[in-house]
Amino acid sequence: MIADPIREGLASGWSVIDASQLSHDATLEADVAIVGTGAGGGIVAEALCDAGLRVVMIEEGPLRSSSDFRMREADAYRDLYQESAARKTADKAINIYQGRCVGGGTTVNWTSSFRTPPATLAHWARAHGIAGFGVEDLAPWFERVEARLGIAPWGTAPNANNAALARGAGALGLRLGTIRRNVRACWNLGYCGMGCPTNAKQSMLVTTIPHALARGATLITRARAQRFVARGTNVDALECAAMNAAGTQASARRIEVQARLFVAAGGAIGTPALLLRSALPDPYATVGIRTFLHPTVVSAALMPERVEGYAGAPQTVYSDHYLDEAVLDGPIGFKLEAPPVHPVLAAVTLPGHGVTHDAWMRRLPNLQVLIALLRDGFHPDSPGGRVRLASDGTPLLDYPLTPYLFDGVRRALVAMAEVQFAAGATSVMPVHDEGDGFATIAAARAAIAAFDLRPQATTIVSAHVMGGAALGPDPRSSVVDLTGRHHHLDNLYVVDGSLFPTSIGANPQLSIYAVAALLASGIARRLRA
């Protein structure tokens, strides 16, 4: 029987409050209140508890653990993702996968771990004036979190889905790499996106959060952070609304957290929305702008052999061949990866209806899938999106899809088709409303060249949200300074992916871990002083 450290910890007396069960309003006090328990919040919580500080963690989602993870998409998307994995941009053109549970995205991501590309860090220094975040500056922090979270090369052979990417790219002479993963004693099941049932994935759920709770931290679940209450240059309190058991509606119960210092780590949509709801000083209207997604397009292929892309480590091979580091401000580059191919995820992504859609789904075991992640934010025609508030205070993300982006989409669809045919595909379907199964690369190229690339007709997804509360030295173009502290408030910090001034051109979780560790050390020094 697999041990469940979360249930064991709860039985031992951890301080965990399920806000959906509150019968009255509550007030808590702490040295530090942290909104969010994902890659940023989890790292900060552990560091500050180790510094001897009293920490309260606030999480909008539920506390689920390995005993709850049964490798079922229908359960996981409902319980562990924002809006049941159906969050979209305001115009419905991009589907956004974000975690909403204890551990946040680290509980449900696919374990891919990349350091921030050197070209990205150099661009931040040159274009955004960000000093102290170069390759050498971050190296010790990467090393620290990699050791803590088991991030290492994956020694097992790739599953057939990833092997096809390696085979096709190799045949075409494209640059290839292998992906490191944050796992220990992994069973190679392939259902990482539904929560790890064996506790192999070293997410915040099984590492930093239990550590913080064992050191005396308090965790409040199913509590939505509504607003920071500020007076002068200080935040005095955080007001939260208790959610119902389903996590869909706020109840009548309210929670106030009073602290010496506050950390916003609710993710690159949640954090800007919280800052906007709080009506904090924002004289240059920097909050919520330049939010980036890595807009991602998809190509499906039928292979003569069984692929079974739902089994085995989800992502182990990548190609940065089209992510030209020498021309950051030229045509948009893209990263090639092979995602897992689970039935529900495939069904909602593949185009078509009725008989056509059914025909592709019946051949799911032979389906090989590639994705291309576009690196946005490095060019004037790639300004990213903007987080704003709906009438009820919930976040909306406007994300213009420009001709510059669509040029990258067209090139990416062709590149993926070439790789899949080179890998032996009998049919390739670029995922687009006009997409179909093409038997030759010539037919695929001709069809892609004629596609009407426009919002909603072009299937675009993303699991990476960055920016919206950018780090930088200049308050006219950034929200927080280089320590993560709000430019206009002395005791409010932002520590999550919303700090990034552009997308990074790689899966962002490891970058968030390292930057969070760096900034948390400074917060701890300040509070101890």
Coordinates of C-alpha atoms in Angstrom, one line a residue:
M1 CA 0.0 0.0 0.0
I2 CA 1.3 3.5 -0.9
A3 CA 1.7 5.8 2.0
D4 CA -0.2 9.1 1.9
P5 CA 2.0 11.8 3.6
I6 CA -0.8 14.3 3.5
R7 CA -3.3 12.1 5.4
E8 CA -0.6 11.1 7.8
G9 CA 0.2 14.7 8.5
L10 CA -3.4 15.7 9.0
A11 CA -3.8 12.8 11.5
S12 CA -0.7 14.1 13.3
G13 CA -2.3 17.5 13.9
W14 CA -1.3 19.8 11.1
S15 CA -3.1 23.2 11.2
V16 CA -5.3 23.0 8.1
I17 CA -8.6 24.8 7.8
D18 CA -11.1 23.9 5.1
A19 CA -12.9 27.3 4.7
S20 CA -15.9 25.6 3.1
Q21 CA -16.7 24.1 6.5
L22 CA -16.5 27.3 8.5
S23 CA -19.6 28.1 10.5
H24 CA -18.5 31.6 11.4
D25 CA -16.1 34.3 10.2
A26 CA -12.4 33.9 11.2
T27 CA -9.4 36.1 11.9
L28 CA -5.8 34.8 11.8
E29 CA -2.5 36.4 12.6
A30 CA 0.9 35.6 11.3
D31 CA 4.3 37.0 10.4
V32 CA 3.7 36.2 6.8
A33 CA 0.5 35.5 4.7
I34 CA 1.1 33.8 1.4
V35 CA -1.6 33.7 -1.2
G36 CA -1.1 30.5 -3.3
T37 CA 0.6 27.2 -2.8
G38 CA 2.1 26.6 -6.2
A39 CA 5.7 26.9 -7.4
G40 CA 6.2 30.3 -5.9
G41 CA 4.2 30.1 -2.7
G42 CA 5.4 26.6 -1.8
I43 CA 9.1 27.5 -2.0
V44 CA 8.5 30.7 0.0
A45 CA 6.5 29.0 2.6
E46 CA 9.2 26.4 3.3
A47 CA 12.0 29.0 3.4
L48 CA 10.2 31.3 5.8
C49 CA 9.1 28.5 8.1
D50 CA 12.8 27.4 8.2
A51 CA 13.6 31.0 9.2
G52 CA 11.4 30.6 12.3
L53 CA 8.5 32.7 11.0
R54 CA 4.8 32.1 11.5
V55 CA 3.3 31.5 8.1
V56 CA -0.3 31.3 6.9
M57 CA -0.9 29.9 3.4
I58 CA -4.2 30.7 1.6
E59 CA -5.3 28.4 -1.3
E60 CA -8.5 28.8 -3.3
G61 CA -8.6 25.1 -4.3
P62 CA -9.0 22.0 -2.3
L63 CA -6.4 19.8 -0.5
R64 CA -6.2 16.6 -2.4
S65 CA -3.5 13.9 -2.0
S66 CA -2.3 10.6 -3.6
S67 CA -5.2 8.7 -2.1
D68 CA -7.5 10.9 -4.2
F69 CA -5.6 10.6 -7.4
R70 CA -7.1 7.7 -9.4
M71 CA -5.8 8.6 -12.9
R72 CA -9.3 9.7 -14.0
E73 CA -9.5 12.8 -16.2
A74 CA -13.1 13.6 -15.3
D75 CA -12.3 13.8 -11.6
A76 CA -8.9 15.5 -11.9
Y77 CA -10.0 18.4 -14.2
R78 CA -13.0 19.1 -12.1
D79 CA -11.1 19.0 -8.8
L80 CA -7.6 20.2 -9.5
Y81 CA -7.8 22.8 -12.4
Q82 CA -9.1 26.4 -12.7
E83 CA -12.6 26.3 -14.2
S84 CA -12.5 22.5 -14.6
A85 CA -9.6 22.9 -17.1
A86 CA -11.9 25.1 -19.3
R87 CA -10.5 28.5 -18.5
K88 CA -10.2 30.6 -21.6
T89 CA -9.1 34.0 -22.8
A90 CA -11.9 36.6 -22.9
D91 CA -12.6 35.9 -26.6
K92 CA -12.6 32.1 -26.1
A93 CA -9.7 31.8 -28.6
I94 CA -7.2 30.1 -26.2
N95 CA -7.8 27.4 -23.7
I96 CA -5.7 27.8 -20.5
Y97 CA -4.8 24.9 -18.2
Q98 CA -4.0 26.1 -14.7
G99 CA -3.9 24.2 -11.4
R100 CA -6.3 25.2 -8.6
C101 CA -5.5 23.0 -5.6
V102 CA -2.9 22.7 -2.9
G103 CA 0.4 22.6 -4.8
G104 CA -1.2 24.6 -7.7
G105 CA 0.3 23.8 -11.1
T106 CA 3.1 21.7 -9.6
T107 CA 0.5 19.1 -8.6
V108 CA -0.8 18.6 -12.1
N109 CA 2.0 19.5 -14.5
W110 CA 3.9 17.1 -16.6
T111 CA 7.2 17.4 -14.6
S112 CA 9.2 19.0 -17.4
S113 CA 12.1 21.0 -15.8
F114 CA 14.1 23.6 -17.8
R115 CA 16.4 26.3 -16.4
T116 CA 15.6 29.7 -17.8
P117 CA 17.3 30.0 -21.2
P118 CA 20.5 32.2 -21.1
A119 CA 19.2 34.2 -24.1
T120 CA 16.0 35.0 -22.1
L121 CA 18.0 36.2 -19.1
A122 CA 20.3 38.3 -21.3
H123 CA 17.2 39.9 -23.0
W124 CA 15.8 40.8 -19.6
A125 CA 19.0 42.5 -18.5
R126 CA 19.4 44.3 -21.8
A127 CA 15.7 45.3 -22.6
H128 CA 14.2 45.5 -19.1
G129 CA 17.2 46.5 -16.9
I130 CA 17.0 43.5 -14.7
A131 CA 20.3 43.1 -12.9
G132 CA 21.3 40.2 -10.6
F133 CA 19.3 37.5 -12.6
G134 CA 21.9 36.3 -15.0
V135 CA 23.0 32.8 -15.5
E136 CA 25.7 32.9 -12.9
D137 CA 23.5 34.7 -10.4
L138 CA 20.8 32.1 -10.6
A139 CA 23.0 29.0 -10.9
P140 CA 23.2 28.4 -7.1
W141 CA 19.5 28.8 -6.7
F142 CA 18.8 26.4 -9.5
E143 CA 21.2 23.9 -8.0
R144 CA 19.5 24.3 -4.6
V145 CA 15.9 23.7 -5.8
E146 CA 17.0 20.9 -8.2
A147 CA 18.5 19.0 -5.3
R148 CA 15.5 19.7 -3.1
L149 CA 13.0 18.5 -5.7
G150 CA 14.7 15.6 -7.4
I151 CA 15.2 17.4 -10.7
A152 CA 17.5 15.2 -12.8
P153 CA 17.8 13.6 -16.2
W154 CA 15.3 10.9 -16.9
G155 CA 17.1 7.6 -17.5
T156 CA 14.2 5.6 -18.8
A157 CA 13.6 5.2 -22.6
P158 CA 11.0 7.7 -23.9
N159 CA 7.5 6.4 -24.6
A160 CA 6.5 6.0 -28.2
N161 CA 5.0 9.4 -28.4
N162 CA 8.3 11.1 -27.5
A163 CA 10.3 8.6 -29.4
A164 CA 8.5 9.6 -32.6
L165 CA 9.6 13.3 -32.0
A166 CA 13.2 12.1 -31.5
R167 CA 13.0 9.9 -34.6
G168 CA 11.5 12.5 -36.9
A169 CA 13.6 15.4 -35.7
G170 CA 16.7 13.2 -36.0
A171 CA 15.9 12.2 -39.6
L172 CA 15.6 15.9 -40.5
G173 CA 18.8 16.9 -38.7
L174 CA 17.0 19.1 -36.1
R175 CA 18.6 19.8 -32.7
L176 CA 17.3 17.6 -30.0
G177 CA 17.4 17.5 -26.2
T178 CA 16.2 15.4 -23.3
I179 CA 13.9 16.8 -20.6
R180 CA 14.8 16.6 -16.9
R181 CA 11.9 15.7 -14.6
N182 CA 11.2 16.5 -10.9
V183 CA 10.5 12.9 -9.8
R184 CA 11.9 10.3 -7.4
A185 CA 11.2 6.6 -7.7
C186 CA 8.8 7.3 -10.6
W187 CA 6.5 4.4 -11.7
N188 CA 6.4 5.8 -15.3
L189 CA 2.6 5.7 -15.4
G190 CA 2.0 8.8 -17.5
Y191 CA -0.9 10.3 -15.6
C192 CA 1.1 13.2 -14.1
G193 CA -1.6 15.7 -15.2
M194 CA -4.1 14.1 -12.9
G195 CA -2.0 14.2 -9.7
C196 CA 0.6 11.6 -8.9
P197 CA -0.9 8.6 -7.2
T198 CA 2.5 7.3 -6.0
N199 CA 3.9 10.6 -4.7
A200 CA 6.9 10.3 -7.1
K201 CA 6.4 13.8 -8.5
Q202 CA 8.2 16.2 -6.2
S203 CA 5.5 18.8 -6.3
M204 CA 4.9 21.4 -3.6
L205 CA 2.1 19.1 -2.4
V206 CA 4.6 16.5 -1.2
T207 CA 7.7 18.6 -0.5
T208 CA 7.5 22.2 0.7
I209 CA 3.9 22.4 1.9
P210 CA 4.2 19.3 4.2
H211 CA 7.5 20.7 5.5
A212 CA 6.0 24.1 6.2
L213 CA 3.0 22.5 8.0
A214 CA 5.3 20.3 10.1
R215 CA 7.1 23.5 11.1
G216 CA 3.9 25.0 12.4
A217 CA 2.4 26.8 9.4
T218 CA -1.3 27.1 8.9
L219 CA -3.0 26.2 5.6
I220 CA -6.4 27.6 4.7
T221 CA -8.0 25.8 1.7
R222 CA -11.0 26.7 -0.4
A223 CA -10.5 30.4 0.5
R224 CA -10.4 33.0 -2.3
A225 CA -8.1 36.0 -1.6
Q226 CA -10.4 38.9 -2.3
R227 CA -8.3 42.0 -1.5
F228 CA -5.4 43.4 0.3
V229 CA -6.4 46.2 2.7
A230 CA -3.7 48.9 2.6
R231 CA -3.1 52.0 4.6
G232 CA -0.5 54.4 3.5
T233 CA 2.5 52.4 2.3
N234 CA 1.6 49.2 4.2
V235 CA -0.8 46.4 3.8
D236 CA -2.6 45.7 7.1
A237 CA -4.7 42.7 6.2
L238 CA -5.9 40.2 3.6
E239 CA -9.6 39.7 3.2
C240 CA -10.7 36.3 1.9
A241 CA -14.0 34.7 1.0
A242 CA -14.7 31.1 1.9
M243 CA -15.7 29.0 -1.1
N244 CA -18.4 26.3 -1.2
A245 CA -17.3 22.6 -1.2
A246 CA -17.3 22.5 -5.0
G247 CA -15.1 25.6 -5.1
T248 CA -17.4 27.4 -7.5
Q249 CA -19.2 30.0 -5.4
A250 CA -18.2 32.1 -2.4
S251 CA -20.2 31.5 0.8
A252 CA -21.2 34.1 3.3
R253 CA -18.2 33.3 5.5
R254 CA -15.2 35.7 5.5
I255 CA -11.6 35.3 6.7
E256 CA -9.2 38.1 7.6
V257 CA -5.5 37.4 7.8
Q258 CA -3.3 40.0 9.6
A259 CA 0.4 39.8 9.1
R260 CA 3.7 41.7 9.1
L261 CA 4.3 40.9 5.4
F262 CA 2.2 39.6 2.5
V263 CA 3.3 37.5 -0.5
A264 CA 1.1 37.3 -3.6
A265 CA 1.8 33.9 -5.3
G266 CA -1.5 33.2 -6.9
G267 CA -0.2 32.7 -10.5
A268 CA 0.1 35.0 -13.4
I269 CA -3.7 35.5 -13.8
G270 CA -4.6 35.3 -10.1
T271 CA -2.0 37.6 -8.7
P272 CA -2.7 40.6 -11.1
A273 CA -6.4 40.1 -10.5
L274 CA -5.9 40.2 -6.7
L275 CA -3.8 43.4 -7.1
L276 CA -6.5 44.9 -9.3
R277 CA -9.3 44.0 -6.9
S278 CA -7.4 45.5 -4.0
A279 CA -7.2 48.9 -5.8
L280 CA -3.6 49.3 -4.7
P281 CA -1.4 52.2 -6.0
D282 CA -0.8 51.7 -9.7
P283 CA 0.1 55.1 -11.1
Y284 CA 1.5 53.8 -14.4
A285 CA -1.2 51.1 -15.0
T286 CA 1.4 48.4 -15.0
V287 CA -0.6 45.7 -13.2
G288 CA -2.0 43.0 -15.5
I289 CA -0.3 44.2 -18.7
R290 CA 2.3 42.0 -20.6
T291 CA 0.8 38.7 -19.5
F292 CA 2.3 35.9 -21.6
L293 CA 1.1 32.4 -22.4
H294 CA 3.4 30.6 -24.8
P295 CA 0.5 30.2 -27.3
T296 CA 0.6 26.6 -28.3
V297 CA -0.6 24.8 -31.4
V298 CA -1.1 21.1 -32.0
S299 CA -0.5 18.6 -34.7
A300 CA -1.9 15.0 -34.6
A301 CA -0.6 12.1 -36.6
L302 CA -1.6 8.5 -37.2
M303 CA 1.3 6.0 -36.9
P304 CA 1.2 2.4 -38.3
E305 CA 2.2 1.1 -34.9
R306 CA 0.5 1.7 -31.5
V307 CA 1.7 4.8 -29.7
E308 CA -0.4 4.8 -26.6
G309 CA 0.6 8.3 -25.7
Y310 CA -1.3 8.1 -22.5
A311 CA 1.3 5.7 -21.0
G312 CA 4.8 6.5 -19.8
A313 CA 6.5 9.7 -18.8
P314 CA 4.6 12.5 -20.5
Q315 CA 7.4 14.6 -21.8
T316 CA 11.0 13.5 -22.2
V317 CA 12.2 14.8 -25.6
Y318 CA 12.2 18.4 -27.0
S319 CA 13.6 20.4 -29.9
D320 CA 14.7 24.0 -29.7
H321 CA 15.8 24.0 -33.4
Y322 CA 13.2 26.6 -34.2
L323 CA 13.8 28.7 -31.1
D324 CA 16.6 30.8 -32.6
E325 CA 18.5 32.4 -29.7
A326 CA 20.4 34.7 -32.0
V327 CA 17.3 36.4 -33.4
L328 CA 15.1 37.0 -30.4
D329 CA 13.5 40.0 -32.0
G330 CA 12.9 38.4 -35.4
P331 CA 10.1 36.0 -36.4
I332 CA 8.7 34.3 -33.4
G333 CA 10.4 31.1 -32.4
F334 CA 8.9 27.9 -31.0
K335 CA 9.8 24.9 -28.9
L336 CA 8.7 21.4 -30.0
E337 CA 7.5 18.9 -27.4
A338 CA 5.3 15.8 -27.3
P339 CA 2.4 16.0 -24.8
P340 CA 0.5 13.1 -23.2
V341 CA -2.5 11.9 -25.2
H342 CA -5.3 11.1 -22.8
P343 CA -8.8 10.5 -24.1
V344 CA -10.6 13.6 -22.7
L345 CA -7.7 15.9 -23.5
A346 CA -7.6 14.5 -27.0
A347 CA -11.4 14.7 -27.5
V348 CA -11.6 18.4 -26.5
T349 CA -8.6 19.4 -28.6
L350 CA -9.1 17.5 -31.9
P351 CA -11.3 19.4 -34.4
G352 CA -14.4 18.2 -36.2
H353 CA -17.6 16.7 -35.1
G354 CA -19.7 13.5 -35.5
V355 CA -18.3 10.8 -37.7
T356 CA -15.0 12.7 -38.5
H357 CA -14.2 13.2 -34.8
D358 CA -15.3 9.7 -33.9
A359 CA -12.9 8.2 -36.5
W360 CA -9.9 10.0 -35.0
M361 CA -10.9 9.0 -31.5
R362 CA -11.3 5.4 -32.4
R363 CA -7.7 5.4 -33.5
L364 CA -6.4 7.0 -30.2
P365 CA -3.9 4.2 -29.5
N366 CA -2.1 5.0 -32.8
L367 CA -2.3 8.8 -32.3
Q368 CA 1.0 10.7 -32.0
V369 CA 0.8 14.4 -31.0
L370 CA 3.3 17.3 -31.1
I371 CA 2.9 20.7 -29.7
A372 CA 4.8 23.9 -30.6
L373 CA 5.1 26.5 -27.8
L374 CA 5.6 30.0 -29.3
R375 CA 8.0 32.3 -27.4
D376 CA 6.1 35.6 -27.1
G377 CA 7.2 38.9 -25.6
F378 CA 10.4 39.6 -27.4
H379 CA 9.1 41.6 -30.3
P380 CA 7.0 44.8 -30.6
D381 CA 4.2 42.9 -32.3
S382 CA 4.1 40.4 -29.5
P383 CA 2.9 42.5 -26.5
G384 CA 1.1 39.6 -24.7
G385 CA -2.2 40.0 -23.0
R386 CA -3.8 42.0 -20.2
V387 CA -5.6 40.8 -17.1
R388 CA -8.7 42.7 -16.2
L389 CA -11.7 42.1 -14.0
A390 CA -15.2 40.9 -14.9
S391 CA -18.1 42.6 -13.2
D392 CA -18.0 40.1 -10.4
G393 CA -14.3 40.6 -9.7
T394 CA -13.1 37.4 -11.3
P395 CA -10.2 37.7 -13.8
L396 CA -10.4 37.9 -17.6
L397 CA -7.4 37.7 -19.9
D398 CA -7.5 39.7 -23.2
Y399 CA -4.9 38.2 -25.5
P400 CA -4.6 39.7 -29.0
L401 CA -3.5 37.1 -31.7
T402 CA -1.5 39.3 -34.1
P403 CA -0.3 38.6 -37.6
Y404 CA 3.1 38.2 -36.1
L405 CA 1.9 35.3 -33.9
F406 CA 0.0 33.7 -36.7
D407 CA 3.0 33.7 -38.9
G408 CA 4.7 31.6 -36.2
V409 CA 1.6 29.4 -36.0
R410 CA 1.8 28.6 -39.7
R411 CA 5.5 27.8 -39.6
A412 CA 5.0 25.7 -36.5
L413 CA 2.2 23.6 -38.1
V414 CA 4.5 22.9 -41.1
A415 CA 7.5 22.0 -38.9
M416 CA 5.5 19.6 -36.9
A417 CA 4.0 17.9 -40.0
E418 CA 7.5 17.5 -41.4
V419 CA 8.7 15.8 -38.2
Q420 CA 5.7 13.5 -38.0
F421 CA 6.0 12.3 -41.6
A422 CA 9.8 11.9 -41.1
A423 CA 8.9 9.7 -38.1
G424 CA 6.7 7.4 -40.2
A425 CA 3.2 8.9 -39.9
T426 CA 0.7 7.6 -42.4
S427 CA -1.5 10.7 -42.0
V428 CA -1.0 14.1 -40.3
M429 CA -3.8 16.4 -39.2
P430 CA -2.8 20.0 -38.2
V431 CA -5.3 20.9 -35.6
H432 CA -7.3 23.7 -37.1
D433 CA -11.0 24.0 -38.2
E434 CA -9.9 23.4 -41.8
G435 CA -7.5 20.6 -40.8
D436 CA -7.9 17.1 -42.2
G437 CA -5.8 14.0 -42.4
F438 CA -3.1 14.5 -45.1
A439 CA -1.2 11.6 -46.6
T440 CA 1.8 13.5 -47.8
I441 CA 3.9 16.4 -46.6
A442 CA 3.2 18.2 -49.8
A443 CA -0.5 18.1 -49.2
A444 CA -0.1 19.2 -45.6
R445 CA 2.1 22.1 -46.6
A446 CA -0.4 23.3 -49.3
A447 CA -3.3 23.1 -46.9
I448 CA -1.5 24.9 -44.1
A449 CA -0.5 27.6 -46.5
A450 CA -4.2 28.2 -47.3
F451 CA -5.5 28.0 -43.7
D452 CA -7.5 31.0 -42.5
L453 CA -5.5 31.6 -39.3
R454 CA -7.8 33.6 -37.1
P455 CA -9.0 33.4 -33.4
Q456 CA -11.2 30.4 -32.7
A457 CA -10.7 28.8 -36.1
T458 CA -7.2 28.0 -35.0
T459 CA -6.9 25.7 -32.0
I460 CA -4.6 27.3 -29.5
V461 CA -3.9 26.2 -25.9
S462 CA -1.5 27.0 -23.2
A463 CA -0.4 25.6 -19.8
H464 CA 2.1 28.4 -19.1
V465 CA 1.0 31.8 -17.8
M466 CA 3.7 34.4 -17.1
G467 CA 3.9 38.1 -16.5
G468 CA 1.2 40.6 -15.4
A469 CA 3.1 41.8 -12.3
A470 CA 6.6 42.3 -13.8
L471 CA 9.8 42.5 -12.0
G472 CA 12.0 45.5 -12.8
P473 CA 13.8 48.6 -11.4
D474 CA 11.5 51.2 -13.0
P475 CA 8.0 51.6 -11.5
R476 CA 6.9 53.1 -14.8
S477 CA 7.2 49.7 -16.5
S478 CA 7.1 47.1 -13.7
V479 CA 5.0 46.3 -10.6
V480 CA 7.7 45.1 -8.2
D481 CA 11.4 45.9 -7.6
L482 CA 14.3 43.5 -8.0
T483 CA 13.7 42.0 -4.5
G484 CA 10.0 41.2 -5.4
R485 CA 8.7 44.0 -3.3
H486 CA 5.8 46.2 -4.6
H487 CA 7.1 49.5 -5.8
H488 CA 4.5 51.4 -3.8
L489 CA 4.0 49.2 -0.7
D490 CA 6.6 48.3 1.9
N491 CA 5.3 44.9 3.0
L492 CA 3.8 43.4 -0.1
Y493 CA 5.8 41.0 -2.3
V494 CA 5.0 39.1 -5.5
V495 CA 6.7 35.7 -5.9
D496 CA 5.4 33.6 -8.8
G497 CA 5.4 33.5 -12.6
S498 CA 3.8 36.9 -12.9
L499 CA 7.2 38.4 -12.2
F500 CA 8.6 37.5 -15.6
P501 CA 8.7 40.4 -18.0
T502 CA 8.4 38.1 -21.1
S503 CA 7.6 34.5 -21.6
I504 CA 10.8 32.4 -21.1
G505 CA 10.7 30.1 -24.0
A506 CA 10.6 26.9 -21.9
N507 CA 8.3 25.2 -19.4
P508 CA 8.4 27.7 -16.5
Q509 CA 8.1 25.7 -13.3
L510 CA 11.9 25.4 -12.6
S511 CA 12.4 29.1 -13.3
I512 CA 9.7 30.0 -10.8
Y513 CA 11.3 27.7 -8.2
A514 CA 14.7 29.2 -8.5
V515 CA 13.6 32.9 -8.6
A516 CA 11.3 32.2 -5.6
A517 CA 14.2 30.7 -3.6
L518 CA 16.3 33.7 -4.4
L519 CA 13.6 36.2 -3.4
A520 CA 12.5 34.2 -0.3
S521 CA 16.0 34.4 1.1
G522 CA 15.8 38.2 0.9
I523 CA 12.4 38.2 2.6
A524 CA 13.6 36.0 5.4
R525 CA 16.6 38.3 6.0
R526 CA 14.4 41.4 6.1
L527 CA 11.9 39.9 8.6
R528 CA 14.7 38.5 10.9
A529 CA 16.3 41.9 10.9

